[in-house]
PDB file of C-alpha atoms in Angstrom:
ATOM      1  CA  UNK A  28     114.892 121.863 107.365  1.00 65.00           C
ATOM      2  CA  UNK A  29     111.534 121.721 105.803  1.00 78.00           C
ATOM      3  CA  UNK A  30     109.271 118.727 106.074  1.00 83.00           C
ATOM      4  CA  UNK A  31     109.101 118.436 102.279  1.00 86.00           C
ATOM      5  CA  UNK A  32     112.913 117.616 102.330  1.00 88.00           C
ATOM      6  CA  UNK A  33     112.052 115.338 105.169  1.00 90.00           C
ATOM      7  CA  UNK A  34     109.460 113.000 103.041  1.00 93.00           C
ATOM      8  CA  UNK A  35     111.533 113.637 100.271  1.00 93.00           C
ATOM      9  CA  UNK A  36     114.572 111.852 101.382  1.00 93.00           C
ATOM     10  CA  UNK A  37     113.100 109.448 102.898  1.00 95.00           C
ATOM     11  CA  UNK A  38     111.417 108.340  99.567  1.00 96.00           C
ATOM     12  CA  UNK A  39     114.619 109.010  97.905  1.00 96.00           C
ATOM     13  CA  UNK A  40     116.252 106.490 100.875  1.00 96.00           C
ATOM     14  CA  UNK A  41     112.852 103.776 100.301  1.00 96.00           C
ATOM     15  CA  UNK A  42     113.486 103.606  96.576  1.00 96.00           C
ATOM     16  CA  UNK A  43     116.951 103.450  96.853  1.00 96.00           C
ATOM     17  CA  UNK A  44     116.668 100.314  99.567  1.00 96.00           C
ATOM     18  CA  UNK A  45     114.042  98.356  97.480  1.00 96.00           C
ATOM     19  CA  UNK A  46     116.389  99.071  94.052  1.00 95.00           C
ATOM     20  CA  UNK A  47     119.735  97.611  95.771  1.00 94.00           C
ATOM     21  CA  UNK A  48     117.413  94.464  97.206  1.00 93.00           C
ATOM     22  CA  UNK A  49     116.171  94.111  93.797  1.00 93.00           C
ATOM     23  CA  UNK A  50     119.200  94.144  92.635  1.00 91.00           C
ATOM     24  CA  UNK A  51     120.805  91.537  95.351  1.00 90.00           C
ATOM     25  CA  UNK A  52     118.351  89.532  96.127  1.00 87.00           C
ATOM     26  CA  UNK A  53     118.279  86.804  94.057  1.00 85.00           C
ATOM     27  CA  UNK A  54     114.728  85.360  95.149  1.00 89.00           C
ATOM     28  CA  UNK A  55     111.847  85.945  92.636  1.00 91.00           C
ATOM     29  CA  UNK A  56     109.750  86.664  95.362  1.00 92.00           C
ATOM     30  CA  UNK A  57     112.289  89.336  97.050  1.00 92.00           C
ATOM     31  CA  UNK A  58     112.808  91.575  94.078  1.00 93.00           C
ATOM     32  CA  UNK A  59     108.865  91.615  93.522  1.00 94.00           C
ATOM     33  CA  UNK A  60     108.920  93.127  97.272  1.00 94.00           C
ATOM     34  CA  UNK A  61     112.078  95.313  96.472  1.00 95.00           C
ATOM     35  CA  UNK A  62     110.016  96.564  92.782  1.00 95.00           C
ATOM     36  CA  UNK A  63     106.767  97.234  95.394  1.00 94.00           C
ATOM     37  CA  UNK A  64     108.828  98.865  98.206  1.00 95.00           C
ATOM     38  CA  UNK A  65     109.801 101.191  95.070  1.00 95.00           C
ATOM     39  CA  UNK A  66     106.274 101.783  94.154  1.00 95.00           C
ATOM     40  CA  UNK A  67     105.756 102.802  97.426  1.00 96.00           C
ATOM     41  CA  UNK A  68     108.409 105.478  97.632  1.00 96.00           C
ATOM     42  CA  UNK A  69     106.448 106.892  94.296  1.00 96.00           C
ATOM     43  CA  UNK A  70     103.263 106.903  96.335  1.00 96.00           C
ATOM     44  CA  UNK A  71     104.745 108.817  99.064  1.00 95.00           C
ATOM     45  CA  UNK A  72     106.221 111.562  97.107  1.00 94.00           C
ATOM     46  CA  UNK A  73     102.797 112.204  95.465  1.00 94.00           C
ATOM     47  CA  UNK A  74     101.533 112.366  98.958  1.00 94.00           C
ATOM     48  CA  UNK A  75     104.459 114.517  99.707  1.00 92.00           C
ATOM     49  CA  UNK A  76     104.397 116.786  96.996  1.00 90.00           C
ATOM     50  CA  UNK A  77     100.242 117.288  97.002  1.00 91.00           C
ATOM     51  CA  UNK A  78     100.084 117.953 100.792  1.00 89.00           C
ATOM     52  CA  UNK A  79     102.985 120.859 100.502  1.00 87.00           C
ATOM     53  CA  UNK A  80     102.076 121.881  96.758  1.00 82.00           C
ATOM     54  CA  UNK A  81     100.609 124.938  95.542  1.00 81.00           C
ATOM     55  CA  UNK A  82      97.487 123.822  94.695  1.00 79.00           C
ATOM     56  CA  UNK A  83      96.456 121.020  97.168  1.00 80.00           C
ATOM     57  CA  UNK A  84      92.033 121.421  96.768  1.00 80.00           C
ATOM     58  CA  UNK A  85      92.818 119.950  93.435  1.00 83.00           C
ATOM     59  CA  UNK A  86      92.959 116.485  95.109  1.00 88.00           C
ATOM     60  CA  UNK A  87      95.810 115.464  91.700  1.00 90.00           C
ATOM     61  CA  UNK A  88      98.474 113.594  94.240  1.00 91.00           C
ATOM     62  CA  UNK A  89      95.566 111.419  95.986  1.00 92.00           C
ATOM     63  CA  UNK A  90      93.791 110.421  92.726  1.00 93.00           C
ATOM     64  CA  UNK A  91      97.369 109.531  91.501  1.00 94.00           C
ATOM     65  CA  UNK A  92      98.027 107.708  94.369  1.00 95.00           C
ATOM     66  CA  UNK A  93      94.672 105.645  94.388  1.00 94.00           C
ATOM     67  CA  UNK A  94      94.813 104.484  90.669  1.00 95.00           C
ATOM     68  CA  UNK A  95      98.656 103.543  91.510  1.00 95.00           C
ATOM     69  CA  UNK A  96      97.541 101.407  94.075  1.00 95.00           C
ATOM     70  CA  UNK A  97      95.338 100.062  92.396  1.00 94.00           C
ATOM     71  CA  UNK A  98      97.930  99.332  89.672  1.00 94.00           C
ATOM     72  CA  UNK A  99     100.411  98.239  92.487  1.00 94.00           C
ATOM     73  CA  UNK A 100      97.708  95.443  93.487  1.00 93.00           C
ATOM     74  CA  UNK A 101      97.116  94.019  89.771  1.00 94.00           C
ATOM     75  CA  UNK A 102     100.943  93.845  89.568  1.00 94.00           C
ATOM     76  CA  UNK A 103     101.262  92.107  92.538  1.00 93.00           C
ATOM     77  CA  UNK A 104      98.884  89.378  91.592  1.00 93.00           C
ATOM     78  CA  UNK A 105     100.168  88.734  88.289  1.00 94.00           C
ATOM     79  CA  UNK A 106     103.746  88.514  89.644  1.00 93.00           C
ATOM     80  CA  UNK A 107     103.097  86.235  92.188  1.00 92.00           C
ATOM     81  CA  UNK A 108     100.710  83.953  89.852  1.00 92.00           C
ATOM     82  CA  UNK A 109     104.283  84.160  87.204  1.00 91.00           C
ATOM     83  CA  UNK A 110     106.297  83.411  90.079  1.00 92.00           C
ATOM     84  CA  UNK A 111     104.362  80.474  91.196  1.00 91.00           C
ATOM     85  CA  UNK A 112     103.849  79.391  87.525  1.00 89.00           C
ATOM     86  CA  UNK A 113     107.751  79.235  87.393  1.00 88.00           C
ATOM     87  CA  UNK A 114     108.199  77.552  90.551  1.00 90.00           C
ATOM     88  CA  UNK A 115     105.940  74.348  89.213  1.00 88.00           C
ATOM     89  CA  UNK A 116     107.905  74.291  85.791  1.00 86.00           C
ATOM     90  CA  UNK A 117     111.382  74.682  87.314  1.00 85.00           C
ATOM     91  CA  UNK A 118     110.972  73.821  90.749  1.00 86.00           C
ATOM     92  CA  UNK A 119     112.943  77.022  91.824  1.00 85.00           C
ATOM     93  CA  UNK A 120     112.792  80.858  92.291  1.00 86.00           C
ATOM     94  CA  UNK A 121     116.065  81.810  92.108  1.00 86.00           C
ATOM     95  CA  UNK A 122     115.721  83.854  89.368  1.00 85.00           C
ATOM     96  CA  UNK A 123     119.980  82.900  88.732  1.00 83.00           C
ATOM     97  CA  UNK A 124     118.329  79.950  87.868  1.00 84.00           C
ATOM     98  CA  UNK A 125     115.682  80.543  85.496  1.00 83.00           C
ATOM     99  CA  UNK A 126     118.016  81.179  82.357  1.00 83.00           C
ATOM    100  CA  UNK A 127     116.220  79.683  79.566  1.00 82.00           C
ATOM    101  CA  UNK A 128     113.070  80.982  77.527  1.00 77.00           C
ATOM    102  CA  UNK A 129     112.043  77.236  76.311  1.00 70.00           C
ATOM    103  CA  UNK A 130     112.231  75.518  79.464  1.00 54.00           C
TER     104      UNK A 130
ATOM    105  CA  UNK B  18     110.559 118.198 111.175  1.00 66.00           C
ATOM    106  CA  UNK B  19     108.484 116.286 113.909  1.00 86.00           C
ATOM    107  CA  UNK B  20     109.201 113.778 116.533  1.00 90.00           C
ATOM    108  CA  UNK B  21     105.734 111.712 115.028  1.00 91.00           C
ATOM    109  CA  UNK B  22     107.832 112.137 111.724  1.00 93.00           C
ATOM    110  CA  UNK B  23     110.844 110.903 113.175  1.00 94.00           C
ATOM    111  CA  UNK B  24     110.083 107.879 114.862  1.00 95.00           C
ATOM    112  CA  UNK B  25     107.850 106.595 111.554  1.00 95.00           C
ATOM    113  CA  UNK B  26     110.345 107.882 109.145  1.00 95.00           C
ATOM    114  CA  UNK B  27     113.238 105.439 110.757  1.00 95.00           C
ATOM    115  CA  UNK B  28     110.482 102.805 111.579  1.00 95.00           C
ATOM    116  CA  UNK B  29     109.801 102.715 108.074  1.00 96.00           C
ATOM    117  CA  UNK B  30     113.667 103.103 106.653  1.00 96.00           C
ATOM    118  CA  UNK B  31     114.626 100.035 109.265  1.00 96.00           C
ATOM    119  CA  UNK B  32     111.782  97.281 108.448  1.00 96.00           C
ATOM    120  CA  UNK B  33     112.501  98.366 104.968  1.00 95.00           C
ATOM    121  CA  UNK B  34     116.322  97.629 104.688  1.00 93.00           C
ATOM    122  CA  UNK B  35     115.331  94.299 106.801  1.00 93.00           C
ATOM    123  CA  UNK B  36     113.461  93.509 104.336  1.00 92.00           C
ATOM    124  CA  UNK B  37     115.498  93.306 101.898  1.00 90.00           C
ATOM    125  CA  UNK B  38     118.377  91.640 103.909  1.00 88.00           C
ATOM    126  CA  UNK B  39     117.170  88.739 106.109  1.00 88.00           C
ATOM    127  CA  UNK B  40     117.659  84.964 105.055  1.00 85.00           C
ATOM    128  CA  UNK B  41     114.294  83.978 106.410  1.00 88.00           C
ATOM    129  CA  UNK B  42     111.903  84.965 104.050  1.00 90.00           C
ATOM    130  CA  UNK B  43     108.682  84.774 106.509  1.00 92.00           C
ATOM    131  CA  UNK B  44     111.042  87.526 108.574  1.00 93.00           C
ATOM    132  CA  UNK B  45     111.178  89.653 105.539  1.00 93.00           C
ATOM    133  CA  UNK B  46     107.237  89.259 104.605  1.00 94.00           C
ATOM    134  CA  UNK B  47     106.510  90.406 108.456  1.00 95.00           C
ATOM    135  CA  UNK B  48     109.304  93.180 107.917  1.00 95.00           C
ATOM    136  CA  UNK B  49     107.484  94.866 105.006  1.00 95.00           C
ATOM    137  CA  UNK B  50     104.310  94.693 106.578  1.00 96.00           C
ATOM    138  CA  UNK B  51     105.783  97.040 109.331  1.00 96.00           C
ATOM    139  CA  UNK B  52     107.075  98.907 106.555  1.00 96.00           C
ATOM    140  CA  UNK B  53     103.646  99.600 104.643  1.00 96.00           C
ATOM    141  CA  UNK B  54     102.286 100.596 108.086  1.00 96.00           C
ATOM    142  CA  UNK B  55     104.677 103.007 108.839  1.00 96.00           C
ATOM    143  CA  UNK B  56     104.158 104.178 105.268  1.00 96.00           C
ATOM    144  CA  UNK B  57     100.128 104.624 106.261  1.00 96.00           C
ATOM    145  CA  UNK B  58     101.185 106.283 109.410  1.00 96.00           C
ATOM    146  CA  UNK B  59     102.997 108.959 107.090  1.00 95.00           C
ATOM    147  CA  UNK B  60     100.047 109.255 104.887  1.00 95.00           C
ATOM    148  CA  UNK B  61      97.787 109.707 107.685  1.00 94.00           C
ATOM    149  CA  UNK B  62     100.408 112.474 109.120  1.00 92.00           C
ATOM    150  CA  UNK B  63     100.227 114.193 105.505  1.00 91.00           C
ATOM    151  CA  UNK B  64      96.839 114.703 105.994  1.00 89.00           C
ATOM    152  CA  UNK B  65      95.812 111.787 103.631  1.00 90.00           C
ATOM    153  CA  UNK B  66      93.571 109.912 105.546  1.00 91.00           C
ATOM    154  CA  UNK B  67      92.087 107.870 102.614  1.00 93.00           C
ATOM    155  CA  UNK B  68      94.979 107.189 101.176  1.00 94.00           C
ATOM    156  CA  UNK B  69      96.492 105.871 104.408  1.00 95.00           C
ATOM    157  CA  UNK B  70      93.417 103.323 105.223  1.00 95.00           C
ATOM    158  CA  UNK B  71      93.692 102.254 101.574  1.00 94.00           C
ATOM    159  CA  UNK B  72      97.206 101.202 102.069  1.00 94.00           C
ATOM    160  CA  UNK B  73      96.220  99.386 105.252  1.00 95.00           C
ATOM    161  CA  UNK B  74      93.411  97.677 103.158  1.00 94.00           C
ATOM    162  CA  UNK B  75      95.332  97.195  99.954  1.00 94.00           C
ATOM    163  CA  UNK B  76      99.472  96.391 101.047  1.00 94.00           C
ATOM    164  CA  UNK B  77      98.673  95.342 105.034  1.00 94.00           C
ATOM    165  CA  UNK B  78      95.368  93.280 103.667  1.00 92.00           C
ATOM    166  CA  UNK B  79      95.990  91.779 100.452  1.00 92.00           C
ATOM    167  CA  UNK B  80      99.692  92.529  98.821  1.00 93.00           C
ATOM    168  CA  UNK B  81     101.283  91.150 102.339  1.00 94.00           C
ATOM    169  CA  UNK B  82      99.318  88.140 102.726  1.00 93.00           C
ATOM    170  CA  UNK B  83      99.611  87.581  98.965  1.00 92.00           C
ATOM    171  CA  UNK B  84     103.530  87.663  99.386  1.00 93.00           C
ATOM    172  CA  UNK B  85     103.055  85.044 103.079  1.00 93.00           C
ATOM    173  CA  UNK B  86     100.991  83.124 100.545  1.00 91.00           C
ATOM    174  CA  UNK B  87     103.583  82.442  97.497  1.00 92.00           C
ATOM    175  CA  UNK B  88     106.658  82.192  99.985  1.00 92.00           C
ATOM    176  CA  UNK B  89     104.727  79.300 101.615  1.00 91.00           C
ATOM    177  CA  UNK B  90     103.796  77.771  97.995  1.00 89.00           C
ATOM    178  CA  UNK B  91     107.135  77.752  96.884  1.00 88.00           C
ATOM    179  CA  UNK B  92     110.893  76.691  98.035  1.00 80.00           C
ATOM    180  CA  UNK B  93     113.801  78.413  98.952  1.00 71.00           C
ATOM    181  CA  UNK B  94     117.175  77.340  99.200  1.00 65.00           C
ATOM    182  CA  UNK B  95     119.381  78.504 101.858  1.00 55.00           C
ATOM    183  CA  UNK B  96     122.713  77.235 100.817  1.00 54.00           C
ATOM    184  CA  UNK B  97     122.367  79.338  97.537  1.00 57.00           C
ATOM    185  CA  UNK B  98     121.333  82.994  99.686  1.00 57.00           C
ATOM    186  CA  UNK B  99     123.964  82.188 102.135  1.00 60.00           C
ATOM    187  CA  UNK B 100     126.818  82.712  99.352  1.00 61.00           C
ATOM    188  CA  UNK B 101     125.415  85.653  97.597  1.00 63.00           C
ATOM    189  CA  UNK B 102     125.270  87.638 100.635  1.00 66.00           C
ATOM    190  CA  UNK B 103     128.741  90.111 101.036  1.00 71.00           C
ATOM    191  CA  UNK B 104     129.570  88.538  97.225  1.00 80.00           C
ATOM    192  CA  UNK B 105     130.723  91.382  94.320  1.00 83.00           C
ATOM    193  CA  UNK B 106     127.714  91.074  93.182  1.00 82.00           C
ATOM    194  CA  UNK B 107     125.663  92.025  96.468  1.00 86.00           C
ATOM    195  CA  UNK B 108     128.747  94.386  96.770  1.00 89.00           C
ATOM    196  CA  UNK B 109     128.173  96.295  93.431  1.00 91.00           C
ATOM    197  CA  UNK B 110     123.756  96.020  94.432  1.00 91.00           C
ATOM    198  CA  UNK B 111     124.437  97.879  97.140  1.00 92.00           C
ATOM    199  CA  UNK B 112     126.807 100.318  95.851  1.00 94.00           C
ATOM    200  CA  UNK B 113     124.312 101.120  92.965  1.00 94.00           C
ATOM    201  CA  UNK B 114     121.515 101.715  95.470  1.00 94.00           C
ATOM    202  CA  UNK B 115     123.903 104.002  97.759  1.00 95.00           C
ATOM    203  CA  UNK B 116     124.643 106.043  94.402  1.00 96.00           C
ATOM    204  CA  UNK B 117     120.741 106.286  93.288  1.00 96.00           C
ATOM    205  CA  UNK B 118     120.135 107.968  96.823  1.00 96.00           C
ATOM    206  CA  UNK B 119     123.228 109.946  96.357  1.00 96.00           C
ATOM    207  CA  UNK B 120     122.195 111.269  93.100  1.00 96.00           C
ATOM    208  CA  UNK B 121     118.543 112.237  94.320  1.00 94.00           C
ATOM    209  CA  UNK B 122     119.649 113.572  97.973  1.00 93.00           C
ATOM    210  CA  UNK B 123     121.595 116.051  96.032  1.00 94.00           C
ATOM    211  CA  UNK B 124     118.973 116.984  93.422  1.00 92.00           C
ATOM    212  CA  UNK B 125     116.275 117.086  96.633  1.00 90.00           C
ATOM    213  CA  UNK B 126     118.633 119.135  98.759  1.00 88.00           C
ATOM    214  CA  UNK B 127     119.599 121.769  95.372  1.00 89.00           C
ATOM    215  CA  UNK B 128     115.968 122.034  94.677  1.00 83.00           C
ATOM    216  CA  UNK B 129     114.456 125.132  95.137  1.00 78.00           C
ATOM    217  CA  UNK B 130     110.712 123.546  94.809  1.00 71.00           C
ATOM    218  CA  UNK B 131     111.260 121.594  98.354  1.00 59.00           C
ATOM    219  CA  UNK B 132     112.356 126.046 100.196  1.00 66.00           C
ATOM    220  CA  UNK B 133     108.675 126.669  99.940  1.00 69.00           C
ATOM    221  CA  UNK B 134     107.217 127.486 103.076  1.00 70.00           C
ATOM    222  CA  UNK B 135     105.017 125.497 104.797  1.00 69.00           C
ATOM    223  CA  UNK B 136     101.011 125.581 103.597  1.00 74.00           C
ATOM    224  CA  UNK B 137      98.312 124.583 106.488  1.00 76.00           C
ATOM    225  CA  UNK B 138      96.562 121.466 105.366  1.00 76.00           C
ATOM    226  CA  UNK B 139      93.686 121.640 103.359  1.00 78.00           C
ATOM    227  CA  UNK B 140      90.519 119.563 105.008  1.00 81.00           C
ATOM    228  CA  UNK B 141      90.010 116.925 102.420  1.00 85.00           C
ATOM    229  CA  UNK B 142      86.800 114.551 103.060  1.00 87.00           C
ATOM    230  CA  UNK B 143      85.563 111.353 101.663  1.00 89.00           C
ATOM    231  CA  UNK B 144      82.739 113.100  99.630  1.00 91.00           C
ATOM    232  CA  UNK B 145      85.333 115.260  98.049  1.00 89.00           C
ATOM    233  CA  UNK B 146      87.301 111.924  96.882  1.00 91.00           C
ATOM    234  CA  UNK B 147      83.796 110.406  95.634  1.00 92.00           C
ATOM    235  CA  UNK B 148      82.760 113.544  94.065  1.00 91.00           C
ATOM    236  CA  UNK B 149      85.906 113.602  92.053  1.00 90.00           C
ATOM    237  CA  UNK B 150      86.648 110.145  91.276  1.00 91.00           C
ATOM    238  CA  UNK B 151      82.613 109.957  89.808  1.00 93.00           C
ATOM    239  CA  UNK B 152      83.491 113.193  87.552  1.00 93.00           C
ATOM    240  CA  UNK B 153      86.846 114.319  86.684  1.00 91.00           C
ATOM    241  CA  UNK B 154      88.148 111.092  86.843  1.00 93.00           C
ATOM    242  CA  UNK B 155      85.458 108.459  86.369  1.00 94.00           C
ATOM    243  CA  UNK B 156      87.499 107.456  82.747  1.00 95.00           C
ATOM    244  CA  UNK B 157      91.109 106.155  84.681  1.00 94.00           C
ATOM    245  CA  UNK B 158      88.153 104.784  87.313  1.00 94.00           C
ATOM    246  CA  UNK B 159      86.549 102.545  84.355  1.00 95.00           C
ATOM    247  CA  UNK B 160      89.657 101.528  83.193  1.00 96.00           C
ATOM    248  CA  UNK B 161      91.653 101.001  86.675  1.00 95.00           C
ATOM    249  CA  UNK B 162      88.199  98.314  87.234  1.00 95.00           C
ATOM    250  CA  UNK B 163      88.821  97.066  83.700  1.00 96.00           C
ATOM    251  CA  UNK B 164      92.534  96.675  84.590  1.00 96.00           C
ATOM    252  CA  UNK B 165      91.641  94.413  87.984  1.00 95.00           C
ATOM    253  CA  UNK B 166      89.671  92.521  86.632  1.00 96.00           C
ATOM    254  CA  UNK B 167      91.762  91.367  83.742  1.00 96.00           C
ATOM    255  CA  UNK B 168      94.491  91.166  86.590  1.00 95.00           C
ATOM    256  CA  UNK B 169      92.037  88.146  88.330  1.00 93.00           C
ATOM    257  CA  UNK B 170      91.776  86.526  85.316  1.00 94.00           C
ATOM    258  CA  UNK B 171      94.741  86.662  84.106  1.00 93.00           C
ATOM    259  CA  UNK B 172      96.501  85.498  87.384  1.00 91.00           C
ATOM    260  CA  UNK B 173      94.401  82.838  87.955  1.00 91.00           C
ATOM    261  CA  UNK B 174      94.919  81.327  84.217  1.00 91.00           C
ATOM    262  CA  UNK B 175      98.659  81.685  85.066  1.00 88.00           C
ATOM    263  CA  UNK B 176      98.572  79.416  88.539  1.00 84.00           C
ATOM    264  CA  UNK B 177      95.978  77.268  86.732  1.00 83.00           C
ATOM    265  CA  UNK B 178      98.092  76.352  83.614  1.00 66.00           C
ATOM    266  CA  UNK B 179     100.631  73.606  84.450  1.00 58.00           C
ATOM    267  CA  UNK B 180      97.442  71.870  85.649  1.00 53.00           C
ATOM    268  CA  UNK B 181      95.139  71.832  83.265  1.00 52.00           C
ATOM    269  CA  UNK B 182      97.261  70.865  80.363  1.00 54.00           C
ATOM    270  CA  UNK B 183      97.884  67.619  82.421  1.00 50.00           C
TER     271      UNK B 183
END
């Protein structure tokens, strides 16, 4: 088996665990970590796929992976702040509970 | 196929899918902070070295304690978790992740991309990174700052809201 399958699956197997908690879970906060565990799988193919790719002086699958970081960090603010913004107007985060646009 | 690879690669699977299935949620924050490190412990065994101390800095640092921060802020209730867990709901979750990994484990295994052989790693420093990031890619640099700092902003004016219009 090569090592590319290796870090390969085991993205495939990350993403697939942070989609079925973001699925279940029915805490805001725990499907924001199931949508970053996801990102993360992303991240490591890039890493994956540079390190064992044809062309790997070209740096492409770092840079990706530094601007989606990046990205990844923004998100996670702004979720949190929405999540936290919810949680004073509704007084929960189950997001079961959060049903209505107009409050 | 390594033992270093091993051990991280089920360090990482395990916190992750205790993560996403404990009832305490201050157990699940400390679960997916063993999860990002095992994630930088791959990175750093890909050769990636930057990339693995900026997902110490970034997940371990700021996106973890961020997550400790808004569990403690806000309220869970247990009764509510308790009956969703082993519900059809959780039931069909689950089986729609196990058929996502299905679908790519087959498409990973068929591939003929992943039969390469194996490459020796390329020595990649800091200054290469810098030199880069300041010429080919100093436009997604500008706008990745831009995209923070309208990030702050905008998450603080979220928090702030309910408060100030009182």
């Amino acid at each position: 088996m090569n090592p590319l399958h290796g870090y390969l699956l085991l993205a495939a197997l990350l993403f697939s665990i942070g989609l079925a908690g973001a699925v279940t879970r029915r805490n805001a906060i725990l499907v924001l970590v199931g949508i970053e565990l996801m990102l993360n799988a992303a991240n490591l193919n890039f890493i994956a796929f540079w390190r064992y790719g044809p062309s790997p002086e070209a740096l492409s699958g770092i840079m990706f992976v530094i601007f989606s970081i990046g990205v990844a960090a923004a998100e996670a603010a702004v979720g949190l702040a929405l999540i936290i913004a919810i949680y004073r107007h509704y007084r929960t985060v189950n997001v079961d509970q959060v049903n209505s646009m107009k409050g | 196929m390594d033992a270093g690879f091993v051990v991280f690669a089920g360090l990482t699977v395990i916190s992750a899918s205790a993560a996403m299935s404990l009832r305490n949620l201050v157990h699940c924050a400390l679960c997916l902070t063993v999860t990002f490190a095992g994630l930088a412990a791959l990175y750093l065994k890909l050769n990636a070295q930057f990339v693995g101390l900026a997902q110490i800095l970034v997940y371990i640092g700021a996106v973890a304690i961020l997550i400790v921060f808004a569990i403690l802020l806000t309220r869970s209730d247990e009764q509510t978790l308790r009956a969703t867990i082993l519900s059809p709901a959780w039931w069909v979750g689950v089986l729609v992740g196990v058929a996502v990994f299905c679908a790519l484990a087959a498409a990973i295994c068929s591939s003929a991309l992943a039969k390469r052989p194996a490459v020796p790693p390329t020595p990649v420093t800091v200054e290469n990174i810098g030199d880069k990031l300041m010429t080919t890619y100093i436009l997604p640099l500008e706008v990745i700052g831009l995209l923070l700092t309208a990030a702050m902003i905008g998450a603080v004016i979220i928090a702030m809201q309910e408060r100030r219009s009182r």
